[in-house]
Tab-separated table of C-alpha atoms in Angstrom:
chain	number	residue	atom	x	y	z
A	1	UNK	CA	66.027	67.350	72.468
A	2	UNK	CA	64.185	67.882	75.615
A	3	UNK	CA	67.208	66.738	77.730
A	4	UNK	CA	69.722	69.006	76.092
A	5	UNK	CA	68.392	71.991	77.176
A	6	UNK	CA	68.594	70.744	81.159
A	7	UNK	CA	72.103	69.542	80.797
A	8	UNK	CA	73.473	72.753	78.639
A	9	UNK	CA	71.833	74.957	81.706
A	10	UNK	CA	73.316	72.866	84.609
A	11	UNK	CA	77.152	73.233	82.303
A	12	UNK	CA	76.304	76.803	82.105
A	13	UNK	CA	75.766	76.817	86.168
A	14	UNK	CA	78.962	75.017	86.528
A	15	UNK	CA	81.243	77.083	84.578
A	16	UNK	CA	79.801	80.159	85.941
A	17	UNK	CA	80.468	78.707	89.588
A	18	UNK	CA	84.128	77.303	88.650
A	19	UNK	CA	84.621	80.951	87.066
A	20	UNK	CA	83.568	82.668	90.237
A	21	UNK	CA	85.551	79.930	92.437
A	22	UNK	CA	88.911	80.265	90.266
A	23	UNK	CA	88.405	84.163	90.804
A	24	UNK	CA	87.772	84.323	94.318
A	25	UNK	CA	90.900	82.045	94.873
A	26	UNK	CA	93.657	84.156	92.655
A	27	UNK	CA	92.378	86.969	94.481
A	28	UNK	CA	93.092	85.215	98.177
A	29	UNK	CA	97.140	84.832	96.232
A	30	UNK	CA	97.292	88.129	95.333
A	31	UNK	CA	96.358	89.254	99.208
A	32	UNK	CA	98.983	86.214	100.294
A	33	UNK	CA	101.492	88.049	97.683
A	34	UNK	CA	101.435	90.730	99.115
A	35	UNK	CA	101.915	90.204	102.459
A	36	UNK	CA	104.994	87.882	101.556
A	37	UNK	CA	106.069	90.798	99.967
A	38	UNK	CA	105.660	92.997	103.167
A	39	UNK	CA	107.569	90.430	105.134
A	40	UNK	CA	110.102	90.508	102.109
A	41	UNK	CA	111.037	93.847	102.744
A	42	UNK	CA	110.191	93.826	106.453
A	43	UNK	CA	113.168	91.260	106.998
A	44	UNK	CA	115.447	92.935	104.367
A	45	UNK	CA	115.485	96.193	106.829
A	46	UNK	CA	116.472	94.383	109.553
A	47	UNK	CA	119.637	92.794	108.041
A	48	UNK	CA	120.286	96.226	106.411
A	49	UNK	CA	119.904	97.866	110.440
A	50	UNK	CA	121.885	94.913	111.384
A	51	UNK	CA	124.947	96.488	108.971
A	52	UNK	CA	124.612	99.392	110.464
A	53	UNK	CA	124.518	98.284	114.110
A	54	UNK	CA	127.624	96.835	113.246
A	55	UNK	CA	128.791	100.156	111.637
A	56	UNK	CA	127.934	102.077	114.477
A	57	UNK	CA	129.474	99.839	116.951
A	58	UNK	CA	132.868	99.933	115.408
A	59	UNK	CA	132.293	103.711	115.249
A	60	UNK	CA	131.574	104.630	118.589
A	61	UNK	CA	135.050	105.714	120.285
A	62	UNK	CA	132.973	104.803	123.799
A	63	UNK	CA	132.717	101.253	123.062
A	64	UNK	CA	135.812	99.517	122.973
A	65	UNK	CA	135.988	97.240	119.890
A	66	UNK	CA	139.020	94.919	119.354
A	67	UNK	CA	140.186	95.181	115.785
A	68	UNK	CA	136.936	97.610	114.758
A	69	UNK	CA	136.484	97.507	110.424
A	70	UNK	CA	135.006	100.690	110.320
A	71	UNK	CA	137.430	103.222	111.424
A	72	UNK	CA	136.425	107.427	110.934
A	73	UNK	CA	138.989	109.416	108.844
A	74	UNK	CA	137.750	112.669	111.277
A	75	UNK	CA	136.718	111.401	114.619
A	76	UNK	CA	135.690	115.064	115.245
A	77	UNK	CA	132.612	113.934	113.503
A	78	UNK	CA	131.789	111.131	115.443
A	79	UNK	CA	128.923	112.197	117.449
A	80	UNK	CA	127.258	113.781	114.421
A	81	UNK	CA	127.859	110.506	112.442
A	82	UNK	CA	126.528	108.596	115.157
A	83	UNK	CA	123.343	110.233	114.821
A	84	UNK	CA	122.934	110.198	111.455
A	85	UNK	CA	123.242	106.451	111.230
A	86	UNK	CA	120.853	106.327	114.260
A	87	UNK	CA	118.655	108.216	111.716
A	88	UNK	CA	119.142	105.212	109.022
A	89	UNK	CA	117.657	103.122	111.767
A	90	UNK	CA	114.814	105.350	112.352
A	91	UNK	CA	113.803	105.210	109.165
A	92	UNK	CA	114.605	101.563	108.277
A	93	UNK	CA	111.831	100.268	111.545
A	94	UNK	CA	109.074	101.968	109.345
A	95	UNK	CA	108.968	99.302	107.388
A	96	UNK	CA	108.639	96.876	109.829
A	97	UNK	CA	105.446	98.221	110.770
A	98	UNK	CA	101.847	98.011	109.587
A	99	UNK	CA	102.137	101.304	107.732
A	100	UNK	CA	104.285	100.175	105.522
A	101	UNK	CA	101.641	97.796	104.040
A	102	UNK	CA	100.129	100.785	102.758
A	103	UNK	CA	103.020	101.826	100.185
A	104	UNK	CA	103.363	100.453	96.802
A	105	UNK	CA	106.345	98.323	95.938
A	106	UNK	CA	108.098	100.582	94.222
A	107	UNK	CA	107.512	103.077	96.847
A	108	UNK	CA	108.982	100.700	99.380
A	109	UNK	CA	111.795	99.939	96.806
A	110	UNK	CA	112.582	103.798	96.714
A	111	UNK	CA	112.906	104.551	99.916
A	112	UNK	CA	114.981	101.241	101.052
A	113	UNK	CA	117.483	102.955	97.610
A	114	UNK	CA	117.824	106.065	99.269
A	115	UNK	CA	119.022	104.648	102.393
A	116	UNK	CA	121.181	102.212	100.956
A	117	UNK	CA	122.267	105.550	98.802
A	118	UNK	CA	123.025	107.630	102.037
A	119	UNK	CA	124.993	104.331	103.784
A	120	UNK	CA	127.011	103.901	100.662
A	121	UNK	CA	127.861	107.448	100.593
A	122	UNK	CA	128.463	107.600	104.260
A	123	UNK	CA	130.917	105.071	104.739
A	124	UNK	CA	132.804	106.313	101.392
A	125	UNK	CA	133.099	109.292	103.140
A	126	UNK	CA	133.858	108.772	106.830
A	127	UNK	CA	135.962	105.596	106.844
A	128	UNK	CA	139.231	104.607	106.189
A	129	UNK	CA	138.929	102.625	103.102
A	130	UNK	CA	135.488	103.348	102.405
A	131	UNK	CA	135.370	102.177	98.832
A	132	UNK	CA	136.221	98.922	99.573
A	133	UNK	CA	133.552	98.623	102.897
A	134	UNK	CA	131.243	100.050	100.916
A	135	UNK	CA	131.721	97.494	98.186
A	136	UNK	CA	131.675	94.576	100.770
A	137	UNK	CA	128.428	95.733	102.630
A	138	UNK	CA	126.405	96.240	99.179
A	139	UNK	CA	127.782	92.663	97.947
A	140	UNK	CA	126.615	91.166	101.381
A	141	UNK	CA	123.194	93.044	101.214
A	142	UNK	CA	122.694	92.191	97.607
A	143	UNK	CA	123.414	88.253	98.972
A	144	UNK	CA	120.655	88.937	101.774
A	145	UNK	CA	117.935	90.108	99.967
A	146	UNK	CA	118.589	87.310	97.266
A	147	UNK	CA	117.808	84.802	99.814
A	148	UNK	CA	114.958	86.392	101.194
């Protein structure tokens, strides 16, 4: 009997220190997790400014594009379209920054829809078969960020 009570305290000590241990480790994944996550959506906006390099390339009447896949229905427009998908890419850099660690997921997720939302519309809109681009571009984005 006198033994038991040394080796049930020194258990105790242990299972307190493995608790504390097992703890301090999830919580160094769930900092990891997140900054995977970051980088998730960090690299995701670049292929989406990519697209819309691309997009704005074909656009641009300046730049002389052989067989261009965006083409304007009103190339009145074009300067003001220009800018508004320079816009796109304004707001897509944010979250390649350090800032953007400090949004939620879902936040992130919200604001990278309502761009995507706007593109879609845009090229729907302003380009000769727009349905069909638009179609292409969300299959190829939906392919991206399934790799990433």
């Amino acid at each position: 009997m006198d033994q038991l009570f040394p080796v049930l305290f020194v258990s105790v000590l242990i299972a307190f220190i493995l608790m504390k241990q097992i703890k301090h480790i999830t919580g160094n994944l769930d900092e990891r997790g997140d900054v995977s996550e970051f980088e998730q959506y960090s690299t995701f906006s670049i292929a989406i400014q990519n697209h819309i390099r691309a997009i704005k390339l074909d656009i641009d009447s300046t730049k002389k594009i052989e067989n261009p896949r965006y083409i304007l229905l009103n190339k009145e427009k074009e300067e003001d379209l220009i800018e508004l998908l320079s816009d796109f890419l304004r707001k897509l850099v944010f979250f390649e920054t350090l800032l953007a660690k400090s949004k939620t997921s879902s936040e992130i997720e919200s604001e990278l829809f309502g761009i995507l939302s706007q593109l879609d519309t845009f090229i729907k809109e302003n380009c000769e078969n727009g349905e069909l681009l638009a179609d292409e571009l969300r299959d190829n984005l939906l392919e991206e960020y399934e790799n990433y």
